[in-house]
Every structure is written in C-alpha cells, then in structure tokens.
C-alpha cells in the first residue's frame, strides 16, 4: 500500500543573488556607523598594531579613530591646505602624510607637531608610504616626480621623474625594502628599485591610474584606473593576467581582504565589489550612498570603512557569533518527549521492533486525504498561509482542480469567505507563476456566483476590483507585446540575412526531385 | 543444425497475473496464480516464483486446490483440459480432457469425483451463452483421462467465474447474470430466480457484477454495478426472500469474498480500496486504501491468515488479516498505451516503460520481474473515472545511465496544458534516480521528442539534452553548477532555442559522436552543429511529414535515416548532403541497434507487420521477417545481451549481440529467437531449475571461481597436465548431499565420512593434493581426517560402497535412507580399522 502523497508545492526559484559562502561572510556586518568628516575622505589607513586605530585623511585634517569610537581620539590639523594619504608605519608608531603644498610630514602618533618635514615637491604630494625597512619614505606628487626620503637624516635620497603626468598612487613591497610601485595619470604603472636610477618595469594600464596594489607575495600587481581593474604578473615582466570591468565609473580604490583571498574595489559608481582572487569573479558587492574615494579593511576583516566624496565615513563592524548565542532559544517542553529514546543504542540482546515512521501531514493534506475538499480550501485560506505562502494555497487549488473537485470546494461560501477568496484572487491573479491556476479559479467563481450577483455590495465591489486588475494587466501585456514587436523589428534590421541555409534547402529539394525522377 | 535454425517470434515476459483469482495453499505458504498458459507458484513470504507449472496449451482460466488433497491443484484452461498438479514439486499428475473450452472450474469438498465447469453452449465462444455443467473426474488410471460425461446444471449464465458461487457445503449454487440471481438447490433440484428492476427511482444501476456465498450460513452476497452490495437471505423460499444492501463503493463492485469463517466480507473495485465489512454489517467496515489500481479479484487463504487482491496493473497484493500488506507480486504493468515507448536503461539493461499511473517501471527481462518502479509524477493518484490524470509521456536516458529525463503532461481542456520536465540523476548511494531539476512548462506545447547527447568519447562533455516540441522549437538544455554554500548541486538550464520557420518540431536525434543534431520540422529535416548550434544543412523529402529519424552507427555514421508518414524510408548521405536511397515500405518503427550498424524497420502495409533488418550502406536487407504480428507494432527496442549469443546462421547474425523486443497493438511484449521452443523452455523447466538454481548463487560463483583458480595454480605448481574434473557434479553422493533437503538428512557428523569417502573413491586417479583441495570447503575436521586417510583409500575400496553409489538414484527414498544409515555403521568400523 502506497502511503498518501502530500500535495507537491512547486518551489519557484528565488530571484536575485544566490546565497554563497561569500555573501554570508560579507553580509555578516552590522548596520553601518556614519561619521561626518570635513571634506572628501581621500585615505583611510589602519594601524598595523592592535588596537588597530585608523587614520582618516579628509580635507586639511587627519583624524585618528579608535575601533568603536565615533569621535576622533586624535587629530593632526596643522596643514595649511589639504592633507593626503596619512599612512602608518609597520610598528604603528609613526604616521606620514602628504599635503597640497608639496611637503611630506612625519608625525609621532603620541605627539602633535610634525617630527620631520620633507620639502622638495613643487606640487601636491598625493601619495606617501613607508618602505618596508621603516627608515625610508617614498612620495609621489603632481609635479610628475616620485622621491625617496631618508627619515633619520630627513633628506632626499633619490628622485624619479619618469612619469609624464601626476603621480597619484603607489605602494611599497612588503618583501623587498627597495621596491615600490607608482601609478600615474599618464596611464602607466612603474616599478622602481631604490638601488637603481631608473624604473625597473613599466606597465601600460590604458587609463589614468587611480590606485595600485601589490599582493602580499609581491608577484602580482593590481592597478585600477578608468573603469578597469587589471591584474598583472610582475614576475613575468608585467604580463596582463586579467582585466576586470565590473564598475561603470572610475575605480578609485583597491584593497585586499586580510586572508588575501578577496580583492575589493571601490568606485565612483558608489559600489564596492569583492572579487575572488582565484577566479576573479565578483562574489559580492556593497552599495553606498555616494561616490567612493577610499576603502580600508581592518585586520581579520573586522571592520570595513569606506570614505566618500560627500565627506561621510561609513564604518561597518562585523557581527560576532556570541551575539547569536546570547539569545536563548525557547524549546518546547514537548521536544524531549518527542525525541525520547531516539538516541538509545540497542544492546545486543535487545529485540528490535521497528516502528513505522509517521510522517506528519499538514492540515490541508489531512483534509485532502479524507476528501474534505471545502475544508482543505478553507485551511489554506487562513491568514498565515494565504499571506506568507500563497504558493501553498495555489498548489492546493491546483490539486483540487486535478481531482475535479475545485468547483465543489469553491461553491457554497458566504459573503465573508467569498470576500477572502476574491481578495486573494485580486492580489495574485496577475502573478505569472499563479496565473494559470487562478484564472481558472476566477472563472469558476464567476460561474458559480453569477446567479447571486448584486445581493451583496461588498462582494460586488470586489468583483469590480478584480475586473479592474485584470483589465490593467491586459493593457500592460499589450504594451509589452508592442515593445517586443519593436525590439524584434530592430533586431531584424541589425542581423544580416543568412543565405546558406536557404541555398542548401533548395539544393536538397532539387536533389530529391532528381532522385525521384530518376527512380 | 543450421538448417533448422529459424527465426520465430516469441512472447516474452510480463504475462498477465490478474487473469483469474489466485489461490493459496492450505498453509498459506504458497500462492498459486494462473498466468498465460502456465500456473506459477509463488512464495507468499519472499515473493519469489518457486515453480512454473506448464502443460496447458492455451490460457489457464482458473485454478483451485483439490479439496481432498490440499497438496494438489486443479487448473482449467481454454484448451479443454483440467489438469491435476502436485504444486509443491511441480509435477503434473493427471489430465482430464473435457473437450470444451473451460472458462471456470469449481470443485466441492463433498463430492470427490466430480467438479463443475463453465463451458460455452454448443462449444462456440461466439454464442455468448454459457452453461454450468457437472463433470465426472474419474479415478481411472493413466495420465490422460477423457471425460465426456457432462450433465447440465444451469443454462445461460455468465462466463466469468466471479458470477457463480457455491454455497454452504455445496448445497446450492448461485449464479448472477444481468439483473437475475438464480439459485439452484442440488437436493431439491430446483432453481429459484430473483430478479431486480433495471432502474430504481434513485437511478441506481442494479446489474450484478459478482456473487459470493457465505461458507457457514445461508447467505449470498452480490455485487452490483452501482457499487452496492446486497446480502440475500432466506432464499430457500421463492417468495419470502429478504435482502439488505450495503453501499460504500462509488463504482462497480469488482469482486467479493467471504473470509473462511464467514465473519467478514471483503470487497473491492475501481477505487482500489479493499473494504472489510466486519460481521458483514454496514456499520463496521475497515479500509485498506491506495492499493494502486482497480481490484479485480479477491481470494482468501484457507487458514484465514492471508488474503490477496489482483489488480489491473498486473499485480497481486498479499494482505494479512489485520489489513496490512505483507507482500506484492508485481508483473509487467501494461497500461492502455505505452506513451514513453520502450527505453533501455543502460545501467541495468532493463526495459523501461510506463508503469502504473505516473510511474516508470524498470523491468528485467531475464528474470521476468519488475526491478523497481520510479515515481515520476509524485502526486496522489485519485482513482476516479473521467479525471484527466497527469501522464508520463516521454523518458530518455543518457548514454551512461547517469541522467534520466522525463516529461509529464496533463491536459484537461484544449487551452490549458500542464507540462513538466524532470531531470533525474542516478544516486550511487541510493541506487536509484533522484530528482535533480524540475522544469515547469519547458515548451508551450506538447513535447514530441527528447534525446541526450552521447558524451562518452568527448572530453569534459557536458551532459546535453534536446527537446523538440509542437510549438515549433527545439531547446538545448545543459547542466550548470549550482553548488550552494551547503550542498553541491547540478542544475539544468536552457542553452539554446532553435526553430525553423515555425514548423512543428517532430523528432530530434544526435549522431553517434554527438557532433551533429538532426531535428525534423514537419517535412524538413535540419542538421545542426552541436558545438555552435548553427544550422548546417536541411534535407527535404517532398511527400509527407517525418515520423522518425535516426543516424547510422559505426561504419554507417555518415548516413541519416528518416521515415515519412507516406511510408517512405529515406537515407541521406551527410558527406555530400544528398539522398542516398529511398524506398516506400510503409515503415512505422525505425530502431537502430546501439552495438552495430544494423537498423530494424517495422513496416505495416496490410494486416500484419513486417520486419526488415538492414544496414544503410548495403543495398540488400540482412533479414526480412514477414508478418511478425497482427496489427501495427507500437514500438521496438534493441536490448544488448549480457553475453553474446552464438547464432549459427549468417542470416540471423544481427541477433547475436542484442535482442529486438517489440510491443504489439495488444500491448504484448514479443521478441525474436532462433532457438526452437523446446530449447528455449528448458532452462525454466522444473528439473533443470532445481539443479541450476543451486550453482548459480553468488556464493557459488565466488567459491567456484576461487576453487578454479586454486586448482589451476596447483596444477601449474606441480607442472602436470590439468586433469579436468568435476568431482562435485560427478559424484552422486555429493549431489545427493546437496540436493536433499537439510531436514531429511542425518546429522553432518554422520555424513561426513561418507562424503569424504565418496570423494576419494570417485577420484582414485587423482593426486592427494587435489583431493585435499576439493575438500577444503568442508569442515576443518573433515580435512584432517582426509589427510590421514588419503594414502590408503585408493587401494582399499569397499565393494559394498561402490555398489551403493552405483545404484543411487536421484531421489532419496526412505529405504535408501535406511541403507545409508546401515552403510554409515560399516563405514565407521572401516575407519576405526585403519
């Protein structure tokens, strides 16, 4: 004897993003904290040492924020004009920043005034960074040059002027203390070795370069400029690995996740995209309110901070698992009796009597099993099912029509019940996934209750609304068809005609005719 | 021998189990049921077929246990004989030749030398008038007894055995036909007739369908077309009879049965619900619902523990008295039409076709048994006339059997068509197919064909499926990785939609290497590149739409064949895109052999169907078989054989690697065989069955192989010629040991010595090592003993023993057993003497 088969509720594919490990990971942030800065945020940098404070460069100030603080714990504001690119040294004790007037200043985190000031650039120094030996600083400026400075002696070591446009970005290698990369608006990325006078490598990005990034291994270089993010293999002499075009405005900043598995890019199109560094596919993306200029991730991806053109700093902290644990789950007292004896391991001498597994049927299934069709329909027209899972209601209706008893189930309803049914219809009849079934139901209802039309004002009104909805949908579909027709016409003019198939066809026919004639 | 070899059409597998009421043996251990020309004996516990009783030459219409000897069985057949069988051993005891077509046979406990038969009047079936007659079952000696003494009891009765029933201790017989119930009393020799009116006020349909008599009381239960059951009492009086009606069934009551004591009444019908009326009263009824399909027959075991229902879907369900299903004997389900056609599962080589509603059945032809039934539709099946059910219309397997695609449809009105395509993946763990993807409305109209691309030879071949439909499109579906965070999954998406001038797509077919796809659109055949989905070329054969399409295989892979509805069979050459040849044969079925170039075409021009087997590159067909069956062949399929058969004749070489099965208009599964009927039947006949059933266990296969290997190794080691020996087969003692039921044998310790001696004596020319090797499977003790004995036994032969082995007959009778014991004693003394 086959057991009763419950009504199959067709699962409809959910639209939108698929839930992947990445979406779960990147969605695990709390709602963002917004901090208003004085101007566009051009750089955010996390201190490499705990407690991982971060320096935010905006307008003429550098603010240092604590991890969860909304107010700056320290401010460096002795800039005449805009400050740029405040960057921590590896030990987190020193901070270097460029400025609009061209000077590069070095600050002690605990102090207030600059420890050193390196003057030499004639125009704004937009990029500064420490080399990994901690005693040298490199800077790039709008005077097309990039310079190396010695911290102890506060003197210029070397100056490179190979770029032919503003130098706006750069980074240093973490592995080799002599290597650094600069990106310029002359569409090139250059790799310099401090020991030589000339650039070691030049890479043509093709657009003004806004940001460059070296992978921790030092072998791969990422450059961003225009709408493109390009990944280069330096060890192969600047071979282009992949070119990503996922933004529709200029990409302004790049960042690697702490594991190095994901690459983040922020753009003026207000999106942050996250790529896998193995497949270079976008695995997740964030939306922001304004164009993004800077982006930073805290170690362990604890915090993601985005600085925007409107001066807003958007800080997201990761949710922690223990938060979930704190909410005690209420367990029904019946649960224990329910699982009683489930985990019992039978002993060797025990005689095992297997109990048939009882599958619990839903209420509507129980009613359908006993052929109580009207009650089954009532059961699925109750609020939770009707409102939250209309697909169950429709599935039961379809099952009833399959059994040929839909009419019986729909008939004999009073004003209130009919009202519910009609409201449900008006709401869902135009949904493409339900339409085939619900149109059928609507027709049946009209057939059944036509004779009593006009007796209840409420029901009549609902019938009118249903009619309205259906008419509106018909108009809409008509419009859509018109559009489709127009598009077809456009496509038809675009594609050239293929002659080959026609030729072959006529050929085949003639051959066949010949054959027939000969036989 | 070659000259004798002849191709003949043989019926194979899937005989009807539900033709008549099944019968239980007295202890309810066996279930006997008539299938086709045979009677099959099934075990009620294991569902295995134990014996096939064959001897009738026409359909067996009824079976009944011999009331005098419960180990014997009467069977009656349309060939005009009643046969008495010993069903436990499967031996025919006696044949009574009646000479009339017998439609039913009844035998009563009281009269041991007579039975009752239902025969057509004047021995013409066409007369539509049947009689119940008494037949003398003479005790005359001899295998075949002629019984021509028939005495008429009731005239003008229904031929169905369900419409006649014998009452308490054979005092009366009740028979129903139309609107009349007639009761004949044997003692009074009087007939009472109770008519019912055709229509009552309420519009009930009073026609009788079946009748059953209470075993202890004077009570007759009758079933009616409108689902009523009437209980007749006090019918000994012509006028003062009473009846009460019970009504639960909503359509005709198909069969009724009283339990042995008469306490309960069982009824069943179209609803496929077995109803048990407790105490034969309306208020107390119990149900066993969802038995699958219409209940046609109900029978009850003599000991009252079991009952069984026979269903239209060729199934017998064995039910315990507490209304719990204990076993199901399932034959080949034959529906009204096989919409999926015949498909072969590449994995099991089973025949796959529509099973019970919404199911796909996997039927093993070798064992004539349903392997399993896959629920495709997964909906509650409502047995109700006039409902449009969801039908399974198409099924296709991928070349390796990893994927199964099915299409189901339901059409209530012209406008609304429900279509669903399901893709099933084979799950190694479950050893079954698991639903992978469900596609709602894959096409806007009926799907006409679907086929998988063969991705064997192709590297990283993505499984590809093509569906063609009446909406003028063909769609290409490919797998995509839909692995989620928590589970690996593969889904199918539509990759390409092709159409040709909005003609209906009728057929689709991939070439052997999967590089080309042929799709036929009404009269035009298009060939597409399966890499880029470009239209490569089109073929057109003016007269008629294309019916079927297939590519040639192996050396003929450059040919594309198609048949049209005007009966043309066309063969196009794909290299020069021209018609190679065409012929008007009226081909209705075109089926390529997957293992060779051969293609089978079945044509139907006049009455019967003709079979042509040909190769596309040869002008002459390999084989022509005229008139393979009456009417049109529905579908055909080549099933690869597990072991290539040796076919002597060159003409029938095409049968050696795969076998052609086809389904006739009457839903009968037929095949071709070159063997003579005797040869074909021998493996299933009883004597061989018992002998062969023993060695063919997996255990034997394992052991046999192992032993063979060991022996070979041993021989190689000793460096002497291989002595071919089959000790176990040749020695009668061992044979006896293995064939005698264990409970008859004396204890193993007694038999041990005999067994060892038998080995030694029969193998005196063999070396010790070999003997030891053979004994290995016996107990340790035996081995030790044999090691001691070996040196002496060769010369010390007991004359008595050899004598005994010589006269050993296959059967171990009581006297022989005694002798065995006697010898055992001497045996012991003989051993101690050593």
Coordinates of N, CA and C in Angstrom, one line a residue, chain B residues 115-261:
Chain B
X115 N -16.6 -32.4 -10.6 CA -16.4 -30.9 -10.5 C -17.4 -30.2 -11.4
X116 N -17.3 -28.9 -11.3 CA -18.3 -28.1 -12.1 C -17.5 -27.2 -13.1
X117 N -17.9 -27.2 -14.3 CA -17.2 -26.3 -15.2 C -18.2 -25.4 -15.9
X118 N -17.7 -24.3 -16.3 CA -18.4 -23.3 -17.1 C -17.9 -23.5 -18.6
X119 N -18.8 -23.9 -19.4 CA -18.4 -24.1 -20.8 C -19.4 -23.3 -21.7
X120 N -18.9 -23.0 -22.9 CA -19.8 -22.3 -23.8 C -20.9 -23.3 -24.4
X121 N -22.0 -22.8 -24.6 CA -23.1 -23.6 -25.2 C -22.7 -24.0 -26.6
X122 N -22.9 -25.2 -27.0 CA -22.6 -25.7 -28.3 C -21.1 -25.6 -28.6
X123 N -20.3 -25.4 -27.5 CA -18.8 -25.2 -27.7 C -18.5 -24.1 -28.6
X124 N -19.3 -23.1 -28.7 CA -18.9 -21.9 -29.5 C -18.8 -20.7 -28.6
X125 N -17.7 -20.1 -28.6 CA -17.5 -19.0 -27.8 C -18.3 -17.8 -28.2
X126 N -18.6 -17.7 -29.5 CA -19.3 -16.6 -30.1 C -20.7 -16.6 -29.6
X127 N -21.2 -17.7 -29.2 CA -22.7 -17.8 -28.9 C -23.0 -16.9 -27.7
X128 N -22.1 -16.6 -26.9 CA -22.3 -15.7 -25.8 C -23.3 -16.3 -24.8
X129 N -23.4 -17.6 -24.8 CA -24.2 -18.2 -23.9 C -23.4 -19.4 -23.3
X130 N -23.5 -19.4 -22.0 CA -22.6 -20.3 -21.3 C -23.4 -21.2 -20.3
X131 N -22.9 -22.3 -20.0 CA -23.6 -23.3 -19.2 C -22.7 -23.7 -18.0
X132 N -23.3 -24.0 -16.9 CA -22.6 -24.7 -15.8 C -22.9 -26.1 -15.9
X133 N -21.9 -26.9 -16.0 CA -22.1 -28.4 -16.1 C -21.3 -29.1 -15.1
X134 N -21.8 -30.3 -14.8 CA -21.1 -31.2 -13.8 C -20.2 -32.1 -14.6
X135 N -19.0 -32.3 -14.2 CA -18.1 -33.1 -14.9 C -17.6 -34.2 -13.9
X136 N -17.5 -35.5 -14.4 CA -17.0 -36.6 -13.6 C -15.5 -36.6 -13.7
X137 N -14.9 -36.5 -12.6 CA -13.4 -36.7 -12.6 C -13.1 -38.1 -12.2
X138 N -13.1 -39.0 -13.2 CA -12.9 -40.4 -12.9 C -11.6 -40.7 -12.3
X139 N -11.6 -41.7 -11.5 CA -10.3 -42.1 -10.8 C -9.5 -43.1 -11.7
X140 N -9.9 -43.2 -13.0 CA -9.3 -44.2 -13.8 C -7.8 -43.9 -13.9
X141 N -7.0 -45.0 -14.0 CA -5.6 -44.8 -14.0 C -5.2 -44.2 -15.3
X142 N -3.9 -43.8 -15.3 CA -3.4 -43.2 -16.6 C -3.3 -41.7 -16.5
X143 N -2.3 -41.2 -17.2 CA -2.0 -39.8 -17.2 C -3.1 -38.9 -17.8
X144 N -3.7 -39.4 -18.9 CA -4.6 -38.6 -19.6 C -6.0 -39.3 -19.6
X145 N -7.0 -38.7 -19.0 CA -8.3 -39.4 -19.0 C -9.3 -38.5 -19.7
X146 N -10.1 -39.2 -20.5 CA -11.1 -38.5 -21.2 C -12.4 -38.5 -20.5
X147 N -12.9 -37.3 -20.2 CA -14.2 -37.2 -19.5 C -15.2 -36.5 -20.4
X148 N -16.1 -37.2 -20.9 CA -17.0 -36.6 -21.8 C -18.4 -36.6 -21.1
X149 N -18.5 -37.1 -19.9 CA -19.8 -37.1 -19.3 C -20.0 -35.8 -18.7
X150 N -20.9 -35.1 -19.2 CA -21.2 -33.7 -18.7 C -22.7 -33.7 -18.5
X151 N -23.1 -33.2 -17.3 CA -24.6 -33.0 -17.1 C -24.8 -31.6 -16.8
X152 N -25.8 -31.1 -17.5 CA -26.1 -29.6 -17.4 C -26.8 -29.3 -16.1
X153 N -26.3 -28.2 -15.5 CA -26.9 -27.8 -14.2 C -27.7 -26.5 -14.4
X154 N -27.0 -25.5 -14.9 CA -27.6 -24.2 -15.1 C -27.3 -23.8 -16.5
X155 N -28.3 -23.2 -17.2 CA -28.1 -22.7 -18.5 C -28.0 -21.2 -18.5
X156 N -27.4 -20.6 -19.5 CA -27.5 -19.2 -19.7 C -26.9 -18.4 -18.5
X157 N -25.7 -18.7 -18.3 CA -25.0 -18.0 -17.1 C -23.9 -17.1 -17.7
X158 N -23.3 -16.4 -16.8 CA -22.2 -15.5 -17.2 C -20.9 -16.4 -17.2
X159 N -20.1 -16.1 -18.2 CA -18.9 -16.9 -18.3 C -17.9 -16.6 -17.2
X160 N -18.0 -15.5 -16.6 CA -17.0 -15.1 -15.6 C -17.1 -16.0 -14.3
X161 N -16.0 -16.5 -13.9 CA -16.0 -17.3 -12.7 C -16.5 -16.6 -11.4
X162 N -16.5 -15.3 -11.5 CA -16.9 -14.5 -10.3 C -18.4 -14.5 -10.2
X163 N -19.1 -14.8 -11.3 CA -20.6 -14.7 -11.3 C -21.3 -16.0 -10.9
X164 N -20.5 -17.0 -10.4 CA -21.1 -18.2 -10.0 C -20.4 -18.6 -8.7
X165 N -21.2 -19.0 -7.7 CA -20.5 -19.3 -6.4 C -21.3 -20.5 -5.8
X166 N -20.6 -21.3 -5.1 CA -21.2 -22.5 -4.5 C -21.4 -22.2 -3.0
X167 N -22.6 -22.6 -2.5 CA -23.0 -22.3 -1.2 C -22.5 -23.3 -0.2
X168 N -23.0 -23.0 1.0 CA -22.6 -23.8 2.2 C -22.6 -25.3 1.9
X169 N -21.5 -26.0 2.0 CA -21.3 -27.4 1.8 C -21.9 -27.9 0.5
X170 N -21.8 -27.0 -0.5 CA -22.3 -27.4 -1.8 C -23.7 -27.7 -1.9
X171 N -24.6 -27.1 -1.1 CA -26.0 -27.4 -1.1 C -26.7 -26.7 -2.3
X172 N -26.1 -25.6 -2.6 CA -26.8 -24.8 -3.7 C -25.7 -24.1 -4.5
X173 N -26.0 -23.6 -5.6 CA -25.1 -22.8 -6.4 C -25.9 -21.5 -6.8
X174 N -25.2 -20.4 -6.7 CA -25.8 -19.1 -7.0 C -25.1 -18.6 -8.2
X175 N -25.8 -18.1 -9.1 CA -25.2 -17.5 -10.3 C -26.0 -16.2 -10.7
X176 N -25.2 -15.3 -11.1 CA -25.8 -14.0 -11.5 C -25.5 -13.7 -12.9
X177 N -26.5 -13.1 -13.6 CA -26.3 -12.6 -14.9 C -27.2 -11.5 -15.2
X178 N -26.8 -10.4 -15.6 CA -27.7 -9.3 -15.9 C -28.4 -8.8 -14.6
X179 N -29.7 -8.9 -14.6 CA -30.4 -8.5 -13.4 C -31.0 -9.6 -12.6
X180 N -30.5 -10.8 -12.9 CA -31.1 -12.0 -12.3 C -30.1 -12.7 -11.4
X181 N -30.6 -13.1 -10.2 CA -29.8 -14.0 -9.4 C -30.5 -15.3 -9.4
X182 N -29.8 -16.4 -9.7 CA -30.5 -17.7 -9.7 C -29.8 -18.6 -8.7
X183 N -30.6 -19.3 -8.0 CA -30.0 -20.2 -7.0 C -30.6 -21.6 -7.4
X184 N -29.7 -22.6 -7.5 CA -30.1 -23.9 -7.8 C -29.7 -24.8 -6.6
X185 N -30.8 -25.5 -6.1 CA -30.6 -26.4 -5.0 C -30.4 -27.8 -5.5
X186 N -29.2 -28.3 -5.1 CA -28.9 -29.7 -5.6 C -29.9 -30.7 -5.1
X187 N -30.3 -30.6 -3.8 CA -31.1 -31.7 -3.2 C -32.5 -31.6 -3.8
X188 N -33.0 -30.4 -3.9 CA -34.4 -30.3 -4.4 C -34.4 -30.3 -5.9
X189 N -33.2 -30.1 -6.5 CA -33.1 -29.9 -7.9 C -34.0 -28.9 -8.5
X190 N -34.1 -27.8 -7.8 CA -35.0 -26.7 -8.1 C -34.2 -25.4 -8.3
X191 N -34.6 -24.6 -9.2 CA -34.0 -23.3 -9.4 C -34.9 -22.1 -8.9
X192 N -34.4 -21.3 -8.1 CA -35.1 -20.1 -7.7 C -34.5 -18.9 -8.4
X193 N -35.3 -18.0 -9.0 CA -34.7 -16.9 -9.7 C -35.2 -15.6 -9.0
X194 N -34.3 -14.7 -8.7 CA -34.7 -13.4 -8.1 C -34.3 -12.3 -9.0
X195 N -35.3 -11.7 -9.6 CA -34.9 -10.6 -10.5 C -34.9 -9.2 -9.7
X196 N -34.2 -8.3 -10.3 CA -34.1 -6.9 -9.8 C -34.6 -6.0 -11.0
X197 N -35.2 -4.9 -10.6 CA -35.6 -4.0 -11.7 C -34.3 -3.2 -12.2
X198 N -34.3 -2.9 -13.4 CA -33.1 -2.3 -14.1 C -32.8 -1.0 -13.4
X199 N -33.8 -0.2 -13.2 CA -33.5 1.2 -12.7 C -34.5 1.4 -11.5
X200 N -33.9 1.9 -10.5 CA -34.8 2.3 -9.4 C -35.1 3.8 -9.5
X201 N -35.8 4.3 -8.6 CA -36.2 5.7 -8.6 C -34.9 6.6 -8.5
X202 N -34.0 6.1 -7.7 CA -32.8 6.9 -7.4 C -31.8 6.8 -8.5
X203 N -32.1 6.0 -9.5 CA -31.2 5.9 -10.6 C -30.1 4.9 -10.4
X204 N -30.3 4.0 -9.5 CA -29.2 3.0 -9.2 C -29.1 2.0 -10.4
X205 N -27.9 1.5 -10.6 CA -27.7 0.6 -11.6 C -27.6 -0.8 -11.0
X206 N -28.6 -1.6 -11.2 CA -28.7 -2.8 -10.4 C -28.0 -4.0 -11.0
X207 N -27.3 -3.9 -12.1 CA -26.7 -5.0 -12.7 C -25.8 -5.7 -11.8
X208 N -25.8 -7.0 -11.8 CA -24.9 -7.8 -11.0 C -23.5 -7.9 -11.6
X209 N -22.6 -7.8 -10.7 CA -21.2 -8.0 -11.2 C -20.5 -9.2 -10.7
X210 N -20.9 -9.6 -9.4 CA -20.2 -10.7 -8.9 C -21.1 -11.3 -7.7
X211 N -20.7 -12.5 -7.3 CA -21.5 -13.1 -6.2 C -20.6 -13.9 -5.4
X212 N -20.9 -14.0 -4.1 CA -20.2 -14.9 -3.2 C -21.1 -15.5 -2.2
X213 N -20.8 -16.7 -1.7 CA -21.7 -17.4 -0.8 C -21.0 -17.5 0.6
X214 N -21.8 -17.3 1.6 CA -21.3 -17.4 3.0 C -21.0 -18.9 3.2
X215 N -19.8 -19.2 3.8 CA -19.4 -20.5 4.0 C -20.1 -21.3 5.0
X216 N -20.8 -20.6 6.0 CA -21.5 -21.3 7.1 C -23.0 -21.1 7.1
X217 N -23.4 -20.0 6.6 CA -24.8 -19.7 6.7 C -25.4 -19.7 5.3
X218 N -26.8 -19.6 5.3 CA -27.4 -19.4 4.0 C -27.5 -18.0 3.7
X219 N -26.5 -17.5 3.1 CA -26.4 -16.1 2.8 C -25.6 -15.9 1.5
X220 N -26.2 -15.1 0.7 CA -25.5 -14.8 -0.6 C -25.2 -13.3 -0.7
X221 N -24.0 -13.0 -1.0 CA -23.6 -11.6 -1.2 C -23.4 -11.3 -2.7
X222 N -24.0 -10.3 -3.2 CA -23.9 -10.0 -4.6 C -23.4 -8.5 -4.8
X223 N -22.5 -8.4 -5.7 CA -22.0 -7.0 -6.0 C -22.7 -6.5 -7.2
X224 N -22.9 -5.1 -7.2 CA -23.6 -4.5 -8.3 C -22.8 -3.4 -9.0
X225 N -23.3 -3.0 -10.2 CA -22.6 -2.0 -11.0 C -22.5 -0.7 -10.3
X226 N -23.5 -0.3 -9.5 CA -23.5 1.0 -8.9 C -22.8 1.0 -7.5
X227 N -22.1 -0.1 -7.2 CA -21.3 -0.1 -6.0 C -22.0 -0.7 -4.8
X228 N -23.3 -1.1 -5.0 CA -24.0 -1.7 -3.8 C -23.6 -3.1 -3.6
X229 N -23.7 -3.6 -2.4 CA -23.5 -5.0 -2.1 C -24.8 -5.4 -1.5
X230 N -25.5 -6.4 -2.0 CA -26.7 -6.9 -1.5 C -26.5 -8.3 -0.8
X231 N -27.1 -8.4 0.4 CA -27.0 -9.7 1.1 C -28.4 -10.3 1.0
X232 N -28.4 -11.5 0.5 CA -29.7 -12.2 0.3 C -29.8 -13.3 1.3
X233 N -30.9 -13.3 2.0 CA -31.2 -14.4 3.0 C -32.5 -15.0 2.7
X234 N -32.7 -16.1 3.3 CA -34.0 -16.8 3.3 C -34.4 -17.1 1.8
X235 N -33.5 -17.4 1.0 CA -33.8 -17.5 -0.4 C -34.3 -18.9 -0.8
X236 N -34.4 -19.8 0.3 CA -34.9 -21.1 0.0 C -36.4 -21.0 -0.3
X237 N -37.0 -19.9 0.1 CA -38.4 -19.7 -0.2 C -38.5 -18.8 -1.4
X238 N -39.3 -19.1 -2.3 CA -39.3 -18.4 -3.6 C -39.8 -17.0 -3.3
X239 N -40.8 -16.8 -2.4 CA -41.4 -15.5 -2.3 C -40.9 -14.7 -1.1
X240 N -40.5 -15.4 0.0 CA -40.2 -14.7 1.2 C -38.8 -14.4 1.4
X241 N -38.1 -14.2 0.3 CA -36.6 -13.9 0.5 C -36.5 -12.5 1.0
X242 N -35.4 -12.2 1.6 CA -35.1 -10.9 2.0 C -33.7 -10.5 1.5
X243 N -33.5 -9.2 1.3 CA -32.1 -8.8 1.1 C -31.9 -7.4 1.7
X244 N -30.7 -7.2 2.1 CA -30.3 -5.9 2.6 C -29.1 -5.4 1.8
X245 N -29.0 -4.1 1.7 CA -28.0 -3.5 0.8 C -27.0 -2.8 1.7
X246 N -25.7 -2.8 1.2 CA -24.7 -2.1 1.9 C -24.0 -1.3 0.8
X247 N -23.8 0.0 1.0 CA -23.2 0.8 -0.1 C -22.0 1.6 0.4
X248 N -20.9 1.3 -0.1 CA -19.7 2.2 0.1 C -19.1 2.5 -1.2
X249 N -18.9 1.5 -2.1 CA -18.2 1.8 -3.4 C -19.0 2.7 -4.2
X250 N -18.2 3.6 -4.9 CA -18.9 4.5 -5.8 C -19.0 4.0 -7.2
X251 N -18.3 3.0 -7.5 CA -18.4 2.4 -8.8 C -18.5 0.9 -8.6
X252 N -18.6 0.2 -9.7 CA -18.9 -1.3 -9.7 C -18.1 -2.0 -8.7
X253 N -18.7 -3.0 -8.0 CA -18.0 -3.9 -7.1 C -17.4 -4.9 -8.0
X254 N -16.1 -5.1 -8.0 CA -15.4 -6.0 -8.9 C -15.4 -7.4 -8.4
X255 N -15.2 -7.5 -7.1 CA -15.1 -8.9 -6.5 C -15.5 -8.9 -5.0
X256 N -16.0 -10.0 -4.6 CA -16.4 -10.2 -3.2 C -15.8 -11.5 -2.7
X257 N -15.5 -11.5 -1.5 CA -15.1 -12.8 -0.9 C -15.4 -12.8 0.6
X258 N -15.9 -13.9 1.1 CA -16.1 -14.1 2.5 C -14.8 -14.7 3.1
X259 N -14.5 -14.3 4.3 CA -13.4 -15.0 5.0 C -13.8 -16.4 5.3
X260 N -12.8 -17.2 5.8 CA -13.0 -18.6 5.9 C -14.2 -18.9 6.8
X261 N -14.3 -18.2 7.9 CA -15.4 -18.5 8.9 C -16.6 -17.7 8.5

